[in-house]
Coordinates of C-alpha atoms in Angstrom, one line a residue:
Chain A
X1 CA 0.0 0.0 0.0
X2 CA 1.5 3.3 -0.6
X3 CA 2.0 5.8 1.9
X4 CA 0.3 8.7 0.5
X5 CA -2.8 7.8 -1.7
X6 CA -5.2 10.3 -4.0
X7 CA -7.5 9.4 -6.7
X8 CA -5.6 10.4 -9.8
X9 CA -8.7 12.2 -11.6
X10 CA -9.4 13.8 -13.5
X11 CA -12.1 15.8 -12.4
X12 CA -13.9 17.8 -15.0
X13 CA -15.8 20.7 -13.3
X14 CA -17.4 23.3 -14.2
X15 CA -17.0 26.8 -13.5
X16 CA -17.7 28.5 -10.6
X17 CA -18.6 24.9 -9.3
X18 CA -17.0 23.3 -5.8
X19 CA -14.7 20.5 -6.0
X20 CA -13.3 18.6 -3.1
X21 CA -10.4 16.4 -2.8
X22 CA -9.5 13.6 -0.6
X23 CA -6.3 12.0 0.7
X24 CA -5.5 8.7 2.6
X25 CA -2.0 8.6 5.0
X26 CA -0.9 5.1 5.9
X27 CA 1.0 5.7 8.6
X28 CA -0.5 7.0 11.5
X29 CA 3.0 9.0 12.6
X30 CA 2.7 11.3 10.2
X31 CA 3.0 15.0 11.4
X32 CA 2.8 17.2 9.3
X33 CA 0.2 17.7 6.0
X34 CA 0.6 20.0 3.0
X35 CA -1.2 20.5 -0.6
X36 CA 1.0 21.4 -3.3
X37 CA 0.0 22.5 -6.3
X38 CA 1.5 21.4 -9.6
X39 CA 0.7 23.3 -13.1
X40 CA 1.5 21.6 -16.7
X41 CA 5.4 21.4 -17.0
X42 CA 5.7 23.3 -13.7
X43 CA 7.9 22.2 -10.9
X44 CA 5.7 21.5 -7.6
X45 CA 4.9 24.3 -5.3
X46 CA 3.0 24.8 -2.4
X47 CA -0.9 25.8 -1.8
X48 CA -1.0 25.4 1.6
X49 CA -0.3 24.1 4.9
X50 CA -3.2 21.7 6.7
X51 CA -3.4 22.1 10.4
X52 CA -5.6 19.9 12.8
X53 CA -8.1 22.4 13.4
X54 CA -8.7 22.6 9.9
X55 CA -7.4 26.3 8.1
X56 CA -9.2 28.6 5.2
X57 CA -7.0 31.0 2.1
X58 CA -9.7 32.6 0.3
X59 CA -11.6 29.6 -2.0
X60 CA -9.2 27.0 -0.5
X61 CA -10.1 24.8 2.6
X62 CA -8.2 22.2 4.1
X63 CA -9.2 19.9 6.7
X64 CA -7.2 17.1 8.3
X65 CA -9.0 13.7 10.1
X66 CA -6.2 11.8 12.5
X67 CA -9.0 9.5 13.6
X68 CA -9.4 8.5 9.7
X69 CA -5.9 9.6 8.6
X70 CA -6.9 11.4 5.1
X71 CA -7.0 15.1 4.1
X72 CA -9.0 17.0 2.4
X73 CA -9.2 20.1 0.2
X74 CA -12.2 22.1 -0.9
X75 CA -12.5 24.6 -3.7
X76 CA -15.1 27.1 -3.8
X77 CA -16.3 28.9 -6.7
X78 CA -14.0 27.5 -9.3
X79 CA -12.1 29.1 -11.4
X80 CA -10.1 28.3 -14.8
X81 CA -7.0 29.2 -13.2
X82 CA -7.8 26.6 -10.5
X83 CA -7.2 23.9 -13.6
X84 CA -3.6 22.1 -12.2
X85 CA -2.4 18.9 -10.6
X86 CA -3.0 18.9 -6.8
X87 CA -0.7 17.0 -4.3
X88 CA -1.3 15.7 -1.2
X89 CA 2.4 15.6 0.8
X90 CA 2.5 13.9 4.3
X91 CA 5.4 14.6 6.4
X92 CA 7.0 11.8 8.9
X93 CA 10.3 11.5 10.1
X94 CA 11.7 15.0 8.8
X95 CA 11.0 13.6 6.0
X96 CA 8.1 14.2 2.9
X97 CA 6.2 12.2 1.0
X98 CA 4.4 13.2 -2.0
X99 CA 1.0 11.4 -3.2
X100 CA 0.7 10.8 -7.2
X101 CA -1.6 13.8 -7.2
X102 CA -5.1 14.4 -8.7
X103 CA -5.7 16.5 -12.0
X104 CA -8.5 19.4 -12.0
X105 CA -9.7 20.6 -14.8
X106 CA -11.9 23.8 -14.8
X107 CA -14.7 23.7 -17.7
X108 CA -15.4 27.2 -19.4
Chain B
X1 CA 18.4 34.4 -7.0
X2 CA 17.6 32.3 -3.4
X3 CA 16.1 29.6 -4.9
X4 CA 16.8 26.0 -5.9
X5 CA 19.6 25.8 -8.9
X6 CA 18.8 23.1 -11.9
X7 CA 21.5 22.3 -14.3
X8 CA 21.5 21.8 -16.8
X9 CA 17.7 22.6 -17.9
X10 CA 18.0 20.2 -20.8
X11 CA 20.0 17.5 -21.9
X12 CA 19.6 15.3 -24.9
X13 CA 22.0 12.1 -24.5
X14 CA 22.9 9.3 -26.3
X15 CA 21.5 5.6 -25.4
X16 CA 24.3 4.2 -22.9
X17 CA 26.2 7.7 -22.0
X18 CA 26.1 9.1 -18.8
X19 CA 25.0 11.8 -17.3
X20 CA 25.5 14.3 -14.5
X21 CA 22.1 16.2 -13.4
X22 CA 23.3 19.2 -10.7
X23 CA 21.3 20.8 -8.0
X24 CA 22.2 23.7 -6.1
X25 CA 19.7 23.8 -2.9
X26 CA 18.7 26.7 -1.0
X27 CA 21.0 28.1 1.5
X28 CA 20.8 26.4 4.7
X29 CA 18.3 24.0 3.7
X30 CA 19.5 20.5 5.0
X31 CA 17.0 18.5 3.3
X32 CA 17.5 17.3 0.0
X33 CA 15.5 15.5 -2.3
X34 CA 15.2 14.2 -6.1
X35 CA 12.6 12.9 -8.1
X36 CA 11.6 11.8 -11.6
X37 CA 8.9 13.0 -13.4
X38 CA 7.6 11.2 -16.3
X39 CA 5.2 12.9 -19.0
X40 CA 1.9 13.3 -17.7
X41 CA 2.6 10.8 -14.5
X42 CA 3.1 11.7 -10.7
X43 CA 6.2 12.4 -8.7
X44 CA 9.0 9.1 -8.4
X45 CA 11.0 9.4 -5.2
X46 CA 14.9 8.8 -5.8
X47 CA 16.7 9.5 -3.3
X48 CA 16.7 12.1 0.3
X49 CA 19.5 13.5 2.0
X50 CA 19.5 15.0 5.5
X51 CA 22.3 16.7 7.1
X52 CA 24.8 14.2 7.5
X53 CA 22.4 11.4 8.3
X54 CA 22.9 8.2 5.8
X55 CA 21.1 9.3 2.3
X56 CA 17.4 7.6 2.1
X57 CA 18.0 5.7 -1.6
X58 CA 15.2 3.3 -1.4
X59 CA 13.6 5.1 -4.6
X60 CA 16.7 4.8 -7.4
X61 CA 15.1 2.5 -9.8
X62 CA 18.5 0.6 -10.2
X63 CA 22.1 0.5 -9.4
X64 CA 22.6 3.1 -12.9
X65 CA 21.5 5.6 -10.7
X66 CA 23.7 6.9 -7.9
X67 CA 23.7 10.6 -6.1
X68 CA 25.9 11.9 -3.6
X69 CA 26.0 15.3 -2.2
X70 CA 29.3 17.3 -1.1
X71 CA 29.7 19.2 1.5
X72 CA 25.8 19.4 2.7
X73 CA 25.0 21.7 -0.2
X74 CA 25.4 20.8 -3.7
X75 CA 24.2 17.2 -5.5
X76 CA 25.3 15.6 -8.3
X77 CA 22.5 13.0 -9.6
X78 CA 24.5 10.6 -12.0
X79 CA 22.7 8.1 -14.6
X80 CA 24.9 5.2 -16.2
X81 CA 24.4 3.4 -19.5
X82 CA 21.5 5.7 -20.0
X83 CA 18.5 4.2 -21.5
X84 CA 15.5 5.4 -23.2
X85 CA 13.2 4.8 -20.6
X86 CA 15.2 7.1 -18.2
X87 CA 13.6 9.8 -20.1
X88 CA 12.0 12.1 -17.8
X89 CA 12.4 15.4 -16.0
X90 CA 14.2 14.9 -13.3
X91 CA 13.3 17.6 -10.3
X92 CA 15.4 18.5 -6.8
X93 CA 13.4 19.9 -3.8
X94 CA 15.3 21.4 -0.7
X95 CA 14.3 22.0 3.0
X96 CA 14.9 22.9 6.0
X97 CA 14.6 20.3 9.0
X98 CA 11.9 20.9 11.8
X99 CA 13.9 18.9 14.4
X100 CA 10.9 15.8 14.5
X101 CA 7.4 17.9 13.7
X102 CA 7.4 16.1 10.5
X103 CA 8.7 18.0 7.4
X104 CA 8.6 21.7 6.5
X105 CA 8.0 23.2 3.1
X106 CA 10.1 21.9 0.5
X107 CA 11.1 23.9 -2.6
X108 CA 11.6 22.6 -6.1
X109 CA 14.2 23.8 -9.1
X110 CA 12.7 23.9 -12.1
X111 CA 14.1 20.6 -13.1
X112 CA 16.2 19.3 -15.8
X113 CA 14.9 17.4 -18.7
X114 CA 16.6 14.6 -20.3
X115 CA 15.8 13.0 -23.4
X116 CA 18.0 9.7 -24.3
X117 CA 17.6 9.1 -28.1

């Protein structure tokens, strides 16, 4: 089973829609949670952190569930700019790990 | 700039050369990673290196690949015998170390892209 597990899409949505995203974490050590955000032959780079009490940046929500070990980010109001490849990254050990990631793409 | 060095951005190599792949990491950034990027697939973990801890090489795909880095700054990713399927863009990503809490933001070069023909 791999550590850090999303569903690799893609998610065709519409405009101005919401679109949520899940993440699974194996190992129940982890300790720290980020989304990255990867656009089309663009190097990685970070959307946000994900705290325990769950934290908000404009149309972006993350939420974190130890109990179930996934993460979770929510988009509100969509737009085409929003269209990337979104990683999930679970950190353990002074270490990262970076999910496969999960395509968007924003409809016109 | 500050931020993480690629060399060279693109390299077209002959079927069993080798090649050298550089990364320059951010200053004082202790964590060190590399990964391969195939078209239109997900990040492939190669290899992490932490201070002066052991290197982490549990992702190099075979014993072609090898990576060392000198003097807790720069890395040298080295591919043997090239073959076609080593294709890829090959990204670096440094950190800084949050002393147990897990990982801290880690920041990617713009990667080098290698093409064996």
């Amino acid at each position: 089973r791999k550590e850090v597990e999303q569903d690799p899409g893609p998610f065709n949505v519409p405009e101005g829609a919401t679109v949520a995203f899940n993440c699974t974490y194996s190992n129940s050590a982890s300790q720290s949670f980020f989304w990255y955000r990867q656009d089309c032959r663009k190097e990685p780079k970070l959307l946000m952190s994900v705290y325990s009490s769950g934290n908000e940046d404009g149309r972006f929500t993350a939420q974190l569930n130890r109990a179930s070990q996934y993460i979770s980010l929510l988009i509100r109001d969509s737009k085409l700019s929003d269209s990337a490849t979104y990683l999930c990254v679970v950190g353990r050990d002074d270490k990262i790990i970076f999910g496969k990631g999960t395509r968007l793409h924003i409809l016109p | 700039g500050a931020g993480v060095s690629q060399s060279p951005s693109n390299k077209v190599t002959e079927k069993g050369k080798d090649v050298e792949l550089r990364c320059d990491p951010i200053s004082g950034h202790t964590a060190l990673y590399w990964y391969r990027q195939s078209l239109g697939q997900g990040l492939e973990f190669l290899i992490y290196f932490q201070g002066n801890s052991a290197p982490d090489k549990s992702g190099l795909p075979s014993d072609r690949f090898s990576a060392e880095r000198t003097g807790g700054s720069v890395s040298t990713l080295t591919i043997q015998r090239t073959q076609q399927e080593d294709s890829a863009v090959y990204l670096c990503a440094s950190s800084l170390v949050s002393q147990g809490a897990g990982g801290t933001e880690a920041f990617f070069g713009q990667g080098t892209r290698l093409t064996v023909v």
